[in-house]
Amino acid sequence: MTGQVRTVDGRVAGRRGQATRQKLLDCLSEMLSTSPYRDVKVIDVARMAGTSPATFYQYFPDVEGAVLELADEMAKEGAGLTELVAGRSWVGKSGAAAADELVDGFLSFWRKNDAILRVIDLGAAEGDKRFSRIRTKILTAVTGSLTESIKELQGKGRVDKDVSAPAIAGSLVTMLAGVAAHQKGFTGSGVKQADLKPNLALLVHLGVTGKKPPK
Amino acid sequence: MTGQVRTVDGRVAGRRGQATRQKLLDCLSEMLSTSPYRDVKVIDVARMAGTSPATFYQYFPDVEGAVLELADEMAKEGAGLTELVAGRSWVGKSGAAAADELVDGFLSFWRKNDAILRVIDLGAAEGDKRFSRIRTKILTAVTGSLTESIKELQGKGRVDKDVSAPAIAGSLVTMLAGVAAHQKGFTGSGVKQADLKPNLALLVHLGVTGKKPPK
DNA sequence: CGGTAAACTGACGGCATGACAGGACAAGTT
DNA sequence: AACTTGTCCTGTCATGCCGTCAGTTTACCG
């Protein structure tokens, strides 16, 4: 599928080359989680990796390009999020459990990768197609499965036919992403940390099934 | 309340000074909506305003500082969002209408100011307290009122006591903000534009009242 | 008209960017 | 071991933006 790793000027990268490339990506990743995106400079990343800016530009066209690589790596890992939803029953008590675990899994994934994810979010919001595509790819892992679940419930007559399954699924996932990204903002305005997850799960359950979960 | 407008070196700004200051802010605002945040340079803003970079630095410490000013302007305007919720009844048909209008008003506010809002979002997500505070200030206009509405319903026994009103309100508003910011991402993945608002309104209604709106 | 404070600018050292050519290195060949 | 080959890295350079200062122009007031 993906061809070999290549440098900007078209050479194929060997073992050593791939190692430095990866090191640069790692350092960029750390940089992103410690400094504002706007202040991340090529020279700092290169210094941290014990190399020179020129080396950086051999493997990536610019900072954005490198971020997209990081995002791609993460998107692959994010494909596993599908399992949080696929094949789950949303009826009765197992429905409540499904909501709980979806919220939990999603939040921890987001938190683990928050630095890159917020850059992707920004790029996508700015209308950059490359970022939008990756963002969709990551979220589709969840929204897709969730859409299926809702459609299934509609098929059984448990959910109104006139709701749009993809719209609901997308909105709920966006909510989870937003809350994960601004978690600090919540605790700062009168929401107890412990209250967050159960109430999110409640909202997810309500959205998917249209009903409150059983006690 | 707010003292006079001051330059970085402490002078008070006169008529002419305030005019150029405002012009710089306007140009910055336009710049933000046409270029990626990372590429917005002081020199471009200054050029667009027909002045020099040095002038920019007389009124703002850096680009971030100027963005915070823009955000402050917008926060004042955003205070009007309270009226989308305050004093509304969430019972019966008027509940459905309240949800509709909240979604509508919120989305159009967000869309009108999306350039600055996504920068604020980024700053807040990166943990910058100044951005977090402004973001909270804007959102509080809605979450606060919404929290009150939910608490009121809880008082009347129409909503379970064990849900956290602020957590629900915050999550719903975050959902609205997220959807507004990534609206294009939705339509790009199988959600019809026209389906979005009604389904969001449904989710809001469900979240606030715990019940589906009447037909 | 003269004085004072405000408003602006030119110019400068410093740093990031992005390109190139050439040197260092690993691995295999003779 | 010396040589060869292709990969990998860096020194260096031109360019352009950043952020600051000293100094000039403009507006206001007695």
XYZ file of C-alpha atoms (C1' of nucleotides) in Angstrom:
490
model
C 0.000 0.000 0.000
C 2.233 2.798 1.234
C 5.439 3.006 -0.752
C 8.792 3.165 0.930
C 9.704 6.127 3.046
C 11.160 8.806 0.863
C 13.076 11.995 1.403
C 11.848 15.278 0.040
C 14.202 15.052 -2.911
C 13.055 11.564 -3.815
C 15.775 9.326 -2.367
C 14.644 6.183 -0.597
C 15.538 6.259 3.080
C 17.640 3.438 4.516
C 17.832 2.083 8.035
C 19.764 4.959 9.527
C 17.688 7.510 7.689
C 14.434 6.085 8.943
C 15.804 6.126 12.468
C 16.599 9.850 12.403
C 13.318 10.541 10.680
C 11.491 8.752 13.464
C 13.536 10.540 16.069
C 12.552 13.852 14.531
C 8.903 12.824 14.660
C 9.212 11.808 18.302
C 10.836 15.079 19.231
C 8.217 17.019 17.300
C 5.547 15.150 19.180
C 7.081 16.039 22.519
C 7.551 19.615 21.402
C 3.880 19.856 20.504
C 2.834 18.775 23.954
C 5.050 21.266 25.723
C 4.837 24.416 23.598
C 2.063 26.237 21.795
C 1.739 25.094 18.184
C 2.556 28.534 16.926
C 5.910 28.498 18.692
C 7.136 25.115 17.510
C 10.203 25.843 15.382
C 12.129 23.509 13.156
C 15.388 24.480 14.764
C 14.161 23.461 18.219
C 12.977 20.081 17.014
C 16.278 19.507 15.242
C 18.286 20.526 18.282
C 16.294 18.211 20.513
C 16.944 15.353 18.098
C 20.653 16.150 18.133
C 20.728 17.065 14.475
C 20.477 20.121 12.259
C 17.573 21.932 10.626
C 18.822 20.885 7.211
C 18.254 17.272 8.161
C 14.691 18.031 9.124
C 14.016 19.524 5.727
C 15.310 16.416 4.052
C 12.479 14.373 5.436
C 9.640 16.847 5.721
C 8.599 19.812 3.623
C 7.767 21.821 6.754
C 6.358 21.508 10.258
C 2.856 20.947 8.940
C 4.028 18.085 6.783
C 5.647 16.376 9.728
C 2.539 16.830 11.823
C 0.537 15.101 9.128
C 2.900 12.134 9.391
C 2.348 11.991 13.133
C -1.358 12.180 12.538
C -1.169 9.286 10.130
C 0.617 7.129 12.664
C -2.059 7.929 15.172
C -4.897 7.305 12.774
C -3.738 3.731 12.411
C -3.790 3.270 16.153
C -7.161 4.980 16.304
C -8.708 2.385 14.047
C -8.936 0.171 17.124
C -11.575 2.499 18.530
C -14.147 0.729 16.388
C -14.229 -2.074 18.893
C -15.630 0.271 21.513
C -18.921 0.195 19.675
C -19.059 -2.598 17.110
C -21.240 -5.550 17.977
C -22.546 -3.977 21.171
C -26.090 -4.267 22.388
C -27.786 -1.018 23.360
C -30.715 -2.647 25.068
C -31.202 -2.754 28.820
C -28.263 -2.837 31.164
C -25.740 -3.746 28.512
C -26.699 -0.498 26.781
C -25.644 1.488 29.815
C -22.388 -0.461 29.943
C -21.777 0.187 26.249
C -22.185 3.914 26.780
C -19.861 3.853 29.781
C -17.129 2.057 27.964
C -17.430 4.148 24.847
C -17.010 7.319 26.873
C -14.147 5.880 28.826
C -12.246 4.509 25.872
C -12.733 7.597 23.787
C -11.646 10.005 26.492
C -8.493 8.102 27.281
C -7.569 7.838 23.615
C -8.053 11.548 23.203
C -6.112 12.401 26.292
C -3.201 10.222 25.286
C -2.905 11.980 21.939
C -4.217 15.403 22.795
C -1.275 17.388 21.520
C -1.524 16.132 17.951
C -5.276 15.967 17.997
C -5.698 19.626 18.769
C -3.427 20.541 15.900
C -5.464 18.323 13.612
C -8.595 19.961 14.932
C -7.222 23.370 14.151
C -6.110 22.418 10.670
C -9.453 20.853 9.920
C -11.346 23.862 11.269
C -9.220 26.108 9.072
C -10.423 24.145 6.092
C -7.221 22.298 5.233
C -8.404 19.210 3.401
C -5.454 17.055 4.429
C -6.235 17.602 8.090
C -9.954 17.181 7.578
C -9.408 13.851 5.906
C -7.298 12.497 8.738
C -9.694 13.809 11.350
C -12.598 12.150 9.603
C -10.614 8.951 9.308
C -10.023 8.828 13.039
C -13.540 9.753 14.011
C -15.100 7.473 11.428
C -13.794 4.550 13.415
C -16.361 5.495 16.039
C -19.062 7.385 14.178
C -19.380 4.653 11.589
C -20.001 1.940 14.167
C -22.292 4.177 16.144
C -24.295 5.001 13.036
C -24.755 1.276 12.412
C -25.942 0.737 15.960
C -28.541 3.455 15.630
C -29.732 2.205 12.263
C -30.105 -1.243 13.738
C -32.286 0.118 16.512
C -34.321 1.960 13.910
C -34.781 -1.289 12.029
C -36.221 -2.889 15.146
C -38.560 0.036 15.644
C -36.889 1.062 18.878
C -35.813 4.432 17.532
C -37.815 6.894 15.432
C -37.248 6.523 11.716
C -36.982 10.231 11.152
C -33.798 10.825 13.089
C -30.643 10.884 10.997
C -28.333 8.218 12.383
C -25.114 9.737 11.014
C -26.032 13.215 12.264
C -26.670 11.921 15.774
C -23.578 9.755 15.811
C -21.397 12.559 14.495
C -22.736 15.052 17.000
C -22.215 12.712 19.939
C -18.670 11.918 18.900
C -17.947 15.603 18.408
C -19.209 16.167 21.916
C -16.861 13.550 23.290
C -13.945 15.014 21.374
C -14.745 18.518 22.548
C -15.121 17.556 26.165
C -11.879 15.573 26.051
C -10.049 18.539 24.599
C -11.355 21.048 27.113
C -11.609 18.920 30.183
C -9.740 21.473 32.266
C -12.223 24.124 31.252
C -14.960 22.043 32.807
C -13.457 21.464 36.196
C -12.673 25.155 36.252
C -16.346 26.101 36.121
C -18.118 24.137 38.765
C -18.203 20.655 37.272
C -16.793 17.931 39.454
C -14.290 15.687 37.720
C -16.159 12.579 38.849
C -19.461 13.844 37.461
C -18.207 14.181 33.937
C -18.017 10.617 32.673
C -21.338 9.337 33.992
C -23.181 12.332 32.629
C -21.505 12.000 29.252
C -22.473 8.346 29.209
C -26.026 9.352 30.002
C -26.088 11.752 27.088
C -24.642 9.156 24.752
C -27.203 6.613 25.821
C -30.002 9.115 25.443
C -28.791 10.081 22.021
C -28.431 6.582 20.702
C -31.528 4.991 22.156
C -33.747 7.977 22.893
C -34.289 6.584 26.384
C -32.744 6.905 29.788
C -30.658 3.905 30.827
C -32.144 1.599 33.467
C -30.884 2.077 37.012
C -14.593 49.500 34.828
C -12.078 49.088 32.066
C -9.349 51.689 32.230
C -8.352 53.717 29.214
C -6.702 52.074 26.271
C -2.982 52.035 26.816
C 0.050 51.377 24.681
C 2.592 48.764 25.645
C 4.865 51.405 27.144
C 2.110 52.872 29.241
C 1.006 55.909 27.278
C -2.688 56.596 27.050
C -3.955 56.351 23.499
C -5.696 59.316 21.927
C -8.196 59.480 19.097
C -5.783 58.791 16.316
C -4.016 56.078 18.249
C -7.207 54.212 18.989
C -8.145 54.380 15.349
C -4.949 52.703 14.157
C -5.184 50.227 16.973
C -8.648 49.290 15.843
C -7.534 49.124 12.244
C -4.789 46.713 13.227
C -7.343 44.571 15.043
C -9.635 44.566 12.033
C -6.845 43.561 9.707
C -5.726 40.859 12.097
C -9.250 39.542 12.171
C -9.414 39.359 8.415
C -5.965 37.791 8.287
C -7.095 35.084 10.689
C -9.992 34.137 8.491
C -7.917 33.874 5.353
C -4.641 32.294 6.493
C -3.737 29.503 8.876
C -3.062 30.821 12.375
C 0.499 29.623 12.245
C 1.198 31.757 9.187
C -0.222 35.020 10.432
C 2.745 37.381 10.632
C 2.938 40.778 12.252
C 4.408 42.284 9.138
C 1.464 41.180 7.012
C -1.056 42.636 9.413
C 0.886 45.878 9.550
C 1.167 46.072 5.782
C -2.525 45.464 5.353
C -3.245 48.263 7.813
C -0.925 50.582 5.900
C 1.471 50.951 8.776
C 4.706 49.449 10.044
C 5.448 46.480 12.310
C 6.828 48.807 14.946
C 3.430 50.417 15.254
C 1.859 47.047 15.870
C 4.218 46.414 18.746
C 3.252 49.700 20.306
C -0.262 48.506 20.890
C 0.143 44.769 21.386
C 2.885 42.691 22.965
C 2.587 40.076 20.212
C 0.071 38.387 17.924
C -1.377 36.400 20.795
C -1.996 39.558 22.770
C -3.883 41.115 19.897
C -5.954 37.994 19.446
C -6.936 38.184 23.094
C -8.193 41.708 22.481
C -10.305 40.508 19.572
C -11.599 37.742 21.771
C -12.545 40.237 24.438
C -14.529 42.295 21.946
C -16.348 39.174 20.880
C -16.999 38.005 24.419
C -18.972 41.170 25.035
C -21.102 40.504 22.004
C -21.442 36.884 23.071
C -23.021 37.863 26.342
C -26.229 38.301 24.385
C -26.371 34.568 23.898
C -27.835 34.252 27.364
C -31.173 35.293 25.984
C -31.300 32.165 23.862
C -31.984 30.201 27.015
C -32.913 32.428 29.922
C -36.536 32.388 30.961
C -37.493 29.689 28.501
C -39.900 26.903 29.226
C -38.697 23.409 28.423
C -42.064 21.787 28.774
C -44.164 20.572 25.856
C -43.997 22.275 22.505
C -42.254 25.365 23.769
C -39.443 23.068 24.882
C -38.925 21.908 21.326
C -38.937 25.502 20.142
C -36.408 26.466 22.811
C -34.059 23.734 21.646
C -34.458 24.788 18.023
C -33.694 28.392 18.686
C -30.773 27.636 20.946
C -29.165 25.512 18.258
C -29.870 28.056 15.595
C -28.608 31.045 17.530
C -25.532 29.279 18.746
C -24.526 27.969 15.361
C -24.883 31.291 13.655
C -22.911 33.062 16.368
C -20.151 30.526 16.041
C -20.082 30.696 12.298
C -19.905 34.461 12.298
C -16.858 34.429 14.557
C -15.287 31.150 13.626
C -11.840 32.471 12.838
C -11.219 33.891 16.290
C -13.091 31.156 18.052
C -10.900 28.417 16.694
C -7.818 30.255 17.841
C -9.346 30.638 21.281
C -10.184 26.957 21.260
C -6.614 26.082 20.430
C -5.189 28.350 23.096
C -7.554 26.971 25.689
C -6.802 23.378 24.709
C -3.116 24.130 25.027
C -3.736 25.145 28.603
C -3.239 28.882 28.261
C -5.234 30.339 31.129
C -5.975 33.613 29.391
C -7.647 31.830 26.505
C -9.433 29.412 28.799
C -10.872 32.274 30.766
C -12.262 34.005 27.712
C -13.618 30.774 26.302
C -15.373 30.033 29.571
C -16.700 33.574 29.666
C -18.299 33.179 26.247
C -19.687 29.748 26.885
C -20.880 30.609 30.366
C -23.412 32.890 28.777
C -25.128 29.740 27.562
C -24.074 27.008 29.963
C -25.029 29.105 32.968
C -28.563 29.673 31.747
C -28.870 26.084 30.632
C -27.709 24.847 34.006
C -30.395 26.945 35.658
C -33.050 25.511 33.376
C -32.043 21.965 34.228
C -31.922 22.678 37.937
C -35.378 24.162 37.717
C -36.675 21.007 36.076
C -34.991 18.986 38.783
C -36.747 21.091 41.400
C -40.087 20.234 39.846
C -39.212 16.551 39.829
C -39.207 16.390 36.055
C -35.549 15.447 35.840
C -33.605 12.969 37.970
C -31.846 14.524 40.912
C -28.681 12.567 40.376
C -27.698 14.137 37.076
C -25.215 16.976 37.311
C -26.825 20.001 35.705
C -23.551 21.817 34.943
C -21.970 18.694 33.479
C -24.885 18.143 31.121
C -25.110 21.785 30.150
C -21.366 22.022 29.546
C -21.314 18.874 27.455
C -24.213 19.989 25.295
C -22.694 23.384 24.675
C -19.363 21.785 23.851
C -21.182 19.630 21.353
C -22.725 22.667 19.703
C -19.381 24.419 19.577
C -17.657 21.388 18.106
C -20.273 20.814 15.468
C -20.220 24.474 14.500
C -16.459 24.402 14.132
C -16.373 21.263 12.014
C -19.545 21.637 10.059
C -17.777 20.963 6.794
C -16.427 17.723 8.164
C -19.989 16.567 8.680
C -21.342 17.225 5.264
C -18.251 15.540 3.913
C -19.134 12.248 5.544
C -22.685 11.471 4.645
C -24.645 13.899 6.790
C -27.070 16.112 4.953
C -26.792 19.782 5.775
C -30.509 19.992 6.463
C -30.426 17.082 8.902
C -27.932 18.682 11.192
C -29.907 21.316 13.050
C -33.033 19.287 13.827
C -30.977 16.390 15.126
C -28.863 18.692 17.256
C -32.024 20.205 18.653
C -33.276 16.730 19.425
C -30.102 15.929 21.330
C -30.276 19.183 23.255
C -33.878 18.554 24.195
C -33.110 15.011 25.226
C -30.177 16.156 27.321
C -32.032 18.916 29.116
C -35.341 17.204 29.759
C -34.461 13.515 29.450
C -37.425 13.132 27.122
C -38.091 13.259 23.429
C -39.840 16.422 22.275
C -43.515 16.089 21.317
C -44.262 15.870 17.613
C 4.241 80.712 18.229
C 6.523 77.432 21.176
C 6.310 73.424 24.073
C 4.849 68.849 25.197
C 3.107 64.462 24.616
C 1.496 61.208 21.252
C 2.118 58.674 16.965
C 4.807 56.751 13.823
C 9.007 54.965 11.217
C 13.833 53.475 9.668
C 17.116 50.665 10.759
C 19.402 47.041 13.198
C 20.943 42.578 15.472
C 19.129 38.131 15.917
C 16.978 34.085 14.495
C 14.186 30.767 11.425
C 13.778 29.202 6.824
C 14.988 26.560 2.949
C 18.532 25.343 -0.604
C 22.971 23.502 -1.985
C 27.278 21.188 -2.326
C 30.440 18.543 -0.164
C 32.103 15.553 3.553
C 31.190 11.384 6.715
C 29.623 6.925 7.038
C 28.178 1.924 6.303
C 28.432 -2.061 3.522
C 29.882 -4.627 0.115
C 33.690 -5.788 -3.616
C 38.099 -6.891 -5.196
C 43.218 -3.255 3.361
C 41.997 -0.260 -0.177
C 38.315 1.001 -3.121
C 33.567 1.946 -4.550
C 28.943 3.215 -4.113
C 25.033 5.111 -2.461
C 23.054 6.894 1.749
C 23.149 10.261 5.289
C 24.287 14.449 7.530
C 26.075 19.200 8.137
C 28.301 23.950 7.099
C 27.114 27.690 4.882
C 24.503 31.071 2.610
C 20.673 34.260 0.960
C 16.385 35.686 2.342
C 12.892 37.351 5.262
C 10.527 38.052 9.707
C 10.929 39.386 14.678
C 11.111 42.705 18.212
C 13.413 46.984 19.857
C 15.361 51.624 19.933
C 16.413 56.139 18.831
C 14.788 59.596 16.435
C 11.305 62.183 13.475
C 6.810 63.884 12.477
C 2.193 65.135 13.951
C -1.481 66.874 16.981
C -2.893 69.510 20.776
C -2.861 73.371 24.140
C -1.543 77.547 26.536
